[in-house]
Coordinates of C-alpha atoms and ligand atoms in Angstrom, one line a residue:
M172 CA -17.5 17.6 10.1
T173 CA -17.9 20.6 7.9
G174 CA -15.0 22.6 6.6
W175 CA -13.8 24.5 3.6
V176 CA -12.3 21.4 1.9
D177 CA -14.4 20.2 -1.0
V178 CA -13.9 16.4 -1.4
A179 CA -16.1 14.4 -3.8
P180 CA -18.4 12.1 -1.8
E181 CA -17.1 9.0 -3.7
S182 CA -13.5 9.8 -2.7
P183 CA -11.8 7.3 -0.4
F184 CA -10.0 10.2 1.3
P185 CA -12.6 12.6 3.0
V186 CA -11.4 15.0 5.6
T187 CA -12.4 12.4 8.3
N188 CA -9.8 10.0 6.9
L189 CA -6.4 11.7 6.6
P190 CA -4.2 8.7 5.8
Y191 CA -0.4 9.1 5.7
G192 CA 1.9 8.2 2.8
V193 CA 5.2 9.1 1.2
F194 CA 5.3 10.9 -2.1
S195 CA 7.7 12.8 -4.4
H196 CA 6.9 15.6 -6.8
G197 CA 9.0 17.2 -9.5
G198 CA 12.6 16.2 -8.8
E199 CA 12.2 16.9 -5.1
P200 CA 13.1 14.4 -2.3
A201 CA 10.4 12.0 -1.1
R202 CA 8.5 13.2 2.0
V203 CA 5.4 12.6 4.1
G204 CA 2.0 13.6 2.8
V205 CA -1.7 13.2 3.7
A206 CA -4.3 12.1 1.1
L207 CA -7.2 14.5 0.8
G208 CA -9.7 13.8 -2.0
D209 CA -7.7 13.8 -5.2
Q210 CA -4.9 15.8 -3.7
V211 CA -1.9 15.3 -1.5
L212 CA -1.2 17.6 1.4
D213 CA 2.6 18.4 1.6
L214 CA 3.1 18.2 5.4
A215 CA 6.7 19.3 5.8
P216 CA 6.4 22.9 4.6
L217 CA 3.0 23.3 6.1
A218 CA 4.3 22.1 9.5
A219 CA 7.3 24.5 9.1
A220 CA 5.1 27.4 8.2
E221 CA 2.9 26.8 11.3
G222 CA 5.9 26.1 13.6
L223 CA 4.5 22.6 14.5
D224 CA 6.5 20.9 17.2
G225 CA 8.5 18.0 15.8
G226 CA 7.3 18.8 12.3
H227 CA 10.7 17.9 10.8
V228 CA 9.6 14.2 10.9
F229 CA 7.6 14.9 7.8
E230 CA 10.7 15.7 5.8
S231 CA 11.6 12.0 6.0
P232 CA 11.1 9.6 3.0
A233 CA 9.4 7.2 5.4
L234 CA 6.7 7.4 8.1
N235 CA 9.0 5.8 10.6
P236 CA 10.2 8.9 12.5
F237 CA 6.6 10.2 12.8
M238 CA 5.3 6.8 13.8
A239 CA 8.0 6.5 16.5
L240 CA 6.7 9.6 18.2
G241 CA 3.7 7.7 19.7
R242 CA 0.0 8.1 20.1
P243 CA -0.1 11.5 21.8
A244 CA 1.8 13.0 18.8
W245 CA -0.4 11.1 16.3
T246 CA -3.5 12.4 17.9
A247 CA -2.2 15.9 18.2
V248 CA -1.2 16.1 14.5
R249 CA -4.7 14.7 13.5
S250 CA -6.3 17.5 15.6
W251 CA -4.0 20.1 14.1
L252 CA -4.9 19.0 10.6
T253 CA -8.6 18.8 11.3
E254 CA -8.4 22.4 12.7
L255 CA -6.6 23.6 9.5
L256 CA -9.0 21.9 7.2
T257 CA -12.1 23.1 9.1
H258 CA -11.5 26.8 9.6
E259 CA -11.7 29.0 6.5
G260 CA -8.9 31.2 7.9
Y261 CA -6.3 28.5 7.1
R262 CA -7.6 27.9 3.6
E263 CA -5.1 30.0 1.7
L264 CA -2.1 28.6 3.6
V265 CA -3.2 25.0 3.2
E266 CA -4.2 25.3 -0.4
S267 CA -0.7 26.4 -1.2
H268 CA 0.6 23.0 0.0
L269 CA -1.9 20.8 -1.9
L270 CA -0.6 18.9 -4.9
P271 CA -2.7 17.0 -7.4
M272 CA -2.5 13.3 -6.7
G273 CA -1.9 12.6 -10.4
E274 CA 1.3 14.7 -10.3
V275 CA 3.0 12.8 -7.5
T276 CA 4.8 9.5 -7.3
L277 CA 3.8 7.4 -4.3
H278 CA 6.5 5.4 -2.5
L279 CA 6.6 2.6 0.0
P280 CA 5.1 4.5 3.0
F281 CA 7.3 3.1 5.7
E282 CA 10.6 1.3 6.1
V283 CA 9.5 -2.2 6.9
A284 CA 11.3 -3.6 9.9
D285 CA 10.0 -7.1 10.5
Y286 CA 7.1 -8.7 8.7
V287 CA 4.7 -11.3 10.1
D288 CA 1.7 -12.9 8.4
F289 CA -1.1 -14.4 10.4
Y290 CA -3.8 -16.9 9.3
S291 CA -6.8 -15.5 11.2
S292 CA -9.8 -16.1 9.0
Q293 CA -11.6 -19.2 10.1
H294 CA -13.3 -19.5 6.7
H295 CA -10.0 -19.3 4.9
A296 CA -8.3 -21.8 7.2
E297 CA -11.1 -24.2 6.8
N298 CA -11.2 -23.8 3.0
V299 CA -7.5 -24.4 2.7
G300 CA -7.8 -27.4 5.1
R301 CA -10.6 -28.9 3.0
I302 CA -8.6 -28.4 -0.2
F303 CA -5.3 -29.8 1.0
R304 CA -6.3 -32.3 3.7
P305 CA -9.8 -33.5 2.6
D306 CA -9.6 -36.5 4.9
G307 CA -8.4 -34.6 8.0
D308 CA -9.8 -32.0 10.3
A309 CA -10.2 -28.6 8.4
L310 CA -8.6 -26.7 11.3
S311 CA -5.3 -27.8 13.0
P312 CA -5.7 -28.5 16.8
N313 CA -3.9 -25.2 17.8
W314 CA -6.0 -22.9 15.5
K315 CA -8.6 -21.8 18.0
H316 CA -6.0 -21.5 20.8
L317 CA -3.5 -19.1 19.2
P318 CA -3.3 -16.9 16.1
V319 CA -1.2 -19.0 13.8
G320 CA 1.4 -17.1 11.9
Y321 CA 4.9 -17.0 10.4
H322 CA 7.7 -14.6 10.0
G323 CA 8.0 -13.3 6.4
R324 CA 10.5 -11.4 4.4
A325 CA 10.5 -7.6 5.1
G326 CA 12.9 -6.8 2.3
T327 CA 10.5 -7.8 -0.5
V328 CA 7.5 -5.7 0.7
I329 CA 6.7 -3.4 -2.2
V330 CA 4.4 -0.6 -2.8
S331 CA 1.2 -0.9 -4.9
G332 CA 1.9 -0.4 -8.6
T333 CA 5.2 -2.3 -8.5
D334 CA 5.2 -5.2 -11.0
V335 CA 5.5 -8.7 -9.6
V336 CA 8.0 -10.9 -11.3
R337 CA 6.6 -14.5 -11.6
P338 CA 8.7 -16.5 -9.2
A339 CA 10.5 -19.7 -10.2
G340 CA 11.2 -22.6 -7.9
Q341 CA 10.8 -26.3 -7.1
R342 CA 7.6 -28.1 -7.3
M343 CA 6.5 -31.7 -7.0
P344 CA 4.0 -32.3 -9.8
P345 CA 1.3 -34.8 -8.9
G346 CA 2.5 -38.4 -9.6
A347 CA 6.0 -37.3 -10.6
G348 CA 9.0 -39.3 -9.4
G349 CA 10.9 -36.2 -8.3
P350 CA 10.7 -32.4 -8.1
T351 CA 11.0 -30.1 -11.2
Y352 CA 12.2 -26.5 -11.4
G353 CA 10.5 -23.7 -13.3
P354 CA 8.2 -20.6 -13.2
S355 CA 5.3 -21.0 -10.8
T356 CA 2.2 -22.3 -12.6
R357 CA -0.1 -21.6 -9.6
L358 CA 0.5 -18.0 -8.8
D359 CA -2.2 -16.6 -6.4
V360 CA -3.1 -13.6 -4.3
E361 CA -4.1 -13.2 -0.7
A362 CA -6.3 -10.2 0.2
E363 CA -5.3 -9.1 3.6
V364 CA -5.3 -6.2 6.0
G365 CA -1.9 -5.0 7.5
F366 CA -1.1 -3.4 10.8
V367 CA 1.9 -1.0 11.1
V368 CA 3.8 -0.7 14.4
G369 CA 4.9 2.8 15.4
V370 CA 6.1 2.5 19.0
P371 CA 8.6 -0.3 19.7
S372 CA 8.7 -2.6 22.7
Q373 CA 11.6 -3.9 24.7
R374 CA 12.9 -7.4 24.1
G375 CA 12.0 -9.5 27.1
T376 CA 8.7 -7.7 27.7
T377 CA 5.2 -8.4 26.3
V378 CA 2.6 -6.1 24.8
A379 CA -0.8 -6.7 26.4
V380 CA -4.0 -6.8 24.2
G381 CA -5.0 -3.5 26.0
N382 CA -1.8 -1.8 24.7
F383 CA -2.5 -2.5 21.1
A384 CA -3.4 1.2 20.2
E385 CA -0.3 2.5 22.0
H386 CA 2.0 0.6 19.7
V387 CA 0.1 0.2 16.4
F388 CA 0.0 3.4 14.2
G389 CA -2.3 2.4 11.4
V390 CA -3.7 0.0 8.8
C391 CA -2.9 -0.7 5.2
L392 CA -4.0 -3.2 2.5
V393 CA -1.7 -6.1 1.8
N394 CA -1.6 -8.6 -1.1
D395 CA 0.4 -11.6 0.0
W396 CA 1.3 -13.0 -3.4
S397 CA 1.6 -16.8 -3.1
A398 CA 3.1 -19.5 -5.4
R399 CA 0.9 -22.4 -4.4
D400 CA 2.9 -25.0 -6.3
L401 CA 6.2 -23.9 -4.6
Q402 CA 4.4 -23.6 -1.3
S403 CA 2.7 -27.0 -1.2
W404 CA 6.1 -28.8 -1.8
E405 CA 8.2 -26.8 0.6
Y406 CA 6.0 -26.0 3.6
V407 CA 6.3 -29.2 5.6
P408 CA 7.6 -29.1 8.3
L409 CA 8.6 -25.4 8.8
G410 CA 5.9 -23.5 7.0
P411 CA 5.8 -20.9 4.2
F412 CA 9.2 -20.0 2.7
L413 CA 10.0 -19.2 -1.0
G414 CA 6.4 -19.6 -2.1
K415 CA 5.7 -16.3 -0.4
S416 CA 8.9 -14.4 0.0
F417 CA 9.3 -13.1 -3.5
A418 CA 6.9 -10.2 -3.1
T419 CA 4.3 -8.7 -0.8
S420 CA 2.4 -5.6 -1.9
V421 CA 1.1 -2.9 0.4
S422 CA -1.2 0.1 -0.3
P423 CA 0.6 3.5 -0.4
W424 CA -1.7 5.1 2.3
V425 CA -1.7 4.1 6.0
V426 CA -5.1 4.8 7.6
T427 CA -4.8 5.7 11.3
L428 CA -6.6 3.9 14.1
D429 CA -8.2 7.2 15.0
A430 CA -9.8 7.4 11.5
L431 CA -11.3 4.0 12.1
A432 CA -13.0 4.7 15.4
A433 CA -16.5 4.3 13.8
A434 CA -15.5 1.0 12.2
R435 CA -14.6 -0.8 15.5
V436 CA -16.7 -3.9 16.2
E437 CA -16.6 -6.8 18.5
G438 CA -14.7 -9.7 17.0
P439 CA -16.6 -13.0 16.7
A440 CA -17.2 -14.9 19.9
Q441 CA -14.4 -17.3 20.6
S442 CA -15.0 -20.8 21.8
P443 CA -13.2 -22.6 23.5
A444 CA -12.1 -19.7 25.8
V445 CA -8.7 -18.4 25.0
L446 CA -5.8 -18.2 27.5
P447 CA -5.8 -15.0 29.7
Y448 CA -3.1 -13.2 27.7
L449 CA -5.3 -13.4 24.6
R450 CA -8.6 -12.3 26.2
R451 CA -9.9 -9.2 24.4
G452 CA -10.5 -5.9 26.2
E453 CA -11.8 -3.1 24.0
P454 CA -13.3 -4.1 20.7
W455 CA -10.7 -4.2 18.0
G456 CA -12.6 -6.0 15.3
L457 CA -12.8 -3.6 12.3
D458 CA -15.7 -3.4 9.9
I459 CA -13.7 -3.2 6.7
E460 CA -15.1 -4.5 3.4
L461 CA -12.5 -5.5 0.9
E462 CA -13.0 -5.8 -2.9
V463 CA -10.7 -7.9 -5.1
S464 CA -10.6 -7.1 -8.9
W465 CA -8.9 -9.4 -11.4
N466 CA -8.2 -7.6 -14.7
G467 CA -11.0 -5.2 -13.7
T468 CA -13.6 -7.8 -12.8
V469 CA -14.7 -7.8 -9.2
V470 CA -14.3 -11.4 -8.1
A471 CA -14.7 -11.2 -4.3
R472 CA -15.8 -9.0 -1.5
P473 CA -14.1 -10.3 1.7
P474 CA -15.5 -9.0 5.0
F475 CA -12.8 -8.2 7.6
A476 CA -15.2 -7.8 10.5
G477 CA -15.6 -11.6 10.8
M478 CA -11.9 -12.4 11.4
Y479 CA -11.6 -14.8 14.3
W480 CA -8.5 -13.3 15.7
T481 CA -8.4 -9.5 16.1
P482 CA -5.2 -7.3 15.7
D483 CA -4.9 -6.7 19.5
Q484 CA -4.8 -10.4 20.1
Q485 CA -2.3 -10.8 17.3
V486 CA 0.2 -8.3 18.7
A487 CA -0.2 -9.8 22.2
H488 CA 0.6 -13.2 20.8
L489 CA 3.5 -11.9 18.6
T490 CA 5.2 -10.6 21.8
V491 CA 4.2 -13.1 24.4
N492 CA 7.6 -14.8 24.2
G493 CA 9.4 -11.5 24.8
A494 CA 10.1 -10.8 21.2
S495 CA 10.4 -7.0 20.7
L496 CA 8.5 -4.8 18.3
R497 CA 10.3 -2.3 16.1
T498 CA 9.0 0.9 14.5
G499 CA 8.0 -0.2 11.0
D500 CA 7.0 -3.7 11.9
L501 CA 4.2 -4.9 9.6
Y502 CA 1.9 -7.7 10.6
A503 CA -0.8 -8.9 8.2
S504 CA -4.1 -10.5 9.1
G505 CA -3.9 -13.5 6.9
T506 CA -6.2 -14.0 3.9
V507 CA -9.6 -12.5 4.6
S508 CA -12.4 -14.9 3.5
G509 CA -16.0 -14.9 4.5
A510 CA -18.6 -17.7 4.5
A511 CA -19.9 -17.1 1.0
K512 CA -18.1 -18.1 -2.2
D513 CA -17.9 -14.6 -3.4
Q514 CA -16.2 -13.5 -0.2
R515 CA -13.1 -15.6 -0.7
G516 CA -9.8 -13.7 -0.6
S517 CA -7.6 -16.0 -2.6
F518 CA -7.9 -17.6 -6.1
L519 CA -7.0 -21.0 -4.5
E520 CA -10.4 -20.8 -2.8
L521 CA -12.3 -19.0 -5.5
S522 CA -11.3 -21.6 -8.1
W523 CA -11.3 -24.4 -5.5
N524 CA -7.7 -25.3 -6.3
G525 CA -8.4 -25.0 -10.1
R526 CA -11.6 -27.1 -10.2
D527 CA -14.0 -24.2 -10.8
P528 CA -12.5 -21.5 -13.1
V529 CA -13.3 -17.9 -12.5
I530 CA -14.9 -16.2 -15.5
L531 CA -13.8 -12.6 -16.1
A532 CA -15.7 -9.8 -17.8
D533 CA -13.9 -10.2 -21.1
G534 CA -15.1 -13.8 -21.2
S535 CA -11.8 -15.3 -20.4
S536 CA -11.5 -17.9 -17.6
R537 CA -8.8 -18.2 -14.9
T538 CA -7.8 -20.5 -12.2
F539 CA -4.4 -18.9 -11.2
L540 CA -2.6 -15.8 -12.4
E541 CA -1.3 -15.4 -16.0
D542 CA 1.5 -13.1 -17.1
G543 CA 0.0 -9.6 -17.7
D544 CA -2.8 -10.1 -15.2
E545 CA -3.4 -7.3 -12.8
V546 CA -5.0 -7.6 -9.4
S547 CA -6.3 -4.7 -7.4
I548 CA -7.6 -4.8 -3.8
T549 CA -9.6 -1.9 -2.4
A550 CA -11.4 -1.4 0.9
W551 CA -13.9 0.8 2.7
A552 CA -14.9 1.2 6.4
P553 CA -17.5 3.4 8.1
G554 CA -16.1 6.8 9.1
A555 CA -17.2 9.6 11.4
A556 CA -20.4 11.5 10.7
G557 CA -21.7 9.1 8.1
T558 CA -18.5 9.4 5.9
R559 CA -16.7 6.5 4.4
I560 CA -13.1 5.8 5.0
G561 CA -11.3 4.4 2.0
F562 CA -8.0 2.7 1.9
G563 CA -7.2 3.4 -1.7
A564 CA -5.8 0.3 -3.5
V565 CA -3.1 -2.2 -3.5
S566 CA -2.5 -3.2 -7.1
G567 CA 0.1 -5.3 -8.9
R568 CA 0.7 -6.8 -12.4
I569 CA 2.4 -10.1 -13.1
V570 CA 5.3 -10.0 -15.4
A571 CA 7.2 -13.0 -16.8
G572 CA 10.4 -14.0 -15.0
G573 CA 13.8 -13.4 -16.6
S574 CA 16.6 -15.8 -16.9
T575 CA 16.4 -19.0 -14.9
T576 CA 18.8 -21.6 -13.7
G577 CA 17.9 -25.2 -13.5
Ligands
MN883 MN1 -0.9 -14.6 3.8

């Protein structure tokens, strides 16, 4: 696509991307914007000036009202924006609503309704199985029959750039006679891809795999911070709880499914065959390459394209019991890990549970996170006309916890 907009080729936000976020500028109320190169397009006044139908949704401090409008509106706004950014005649108008990215504050882009986390990378599940159950089967018996997941805590989903306070809790040290309490000593990351629901579903009904794109608005990056010491003591028999619920970070920009049309790939072949409600229709694997940086050192490049369960299957499974979707629901893929060592999306796997320390560029070594450490996850996917679709970053820094109670 050619147009009047001049975006640096290395920018994650070319005119073929147009991801949505929420920003504030000066002392003004937060509202919806679109990332374009190193600028933010202020949609509310632009929509008002152009008399765009329903344009008031962009005055909201969350994407939820826009996401609730549904796919025809999402596609129409994308076409409208593309038109404005392509034709020289709109240049003056549009430029008057562009703000430098460096001058705005980015906020949590949507009000998170429910949050679910899956476990859909076979390499990740097998690595974790080998680490924690060396004498058992790497995969649990259900793993290839359903996308394993759990319900997480929506209220602690935070936007990139928000500090993460080291959680405290109970752990059972190896060989100890009883549990102890204190700050987590095995704080980890999970590099994941998140799917954001726009259109709700009715309780008592199901969402078929083929209706994925009618309900899901877009995609963001997720860091599912995990306290492995708390997790390993508490998770039997009901699954993840306080080892995960203290914070989950998301990237500030939500990339639409439309922007990812060129990134769609078949998911890996599934054997044994899955039940009919999980059978894939259109390909909804996504060729997204993640990159995990630890204090500025790239430590992993996890490939999302190899995920065993695809997001259309995940939403079908999530609703197969009649559970409803709500606007703002977030479901994450689970840690993205590839086959190679440098494709592992958690430090648990990268350090093999602390056995093999990771060496950073400054010469220091790490197994799990120390106070002051910063982790940033970025990602790219192929876009239209040879462009690259960037997701920006989800970043967070660990800070020491405050007062504790024993
Ligand atoms: Mn996770």
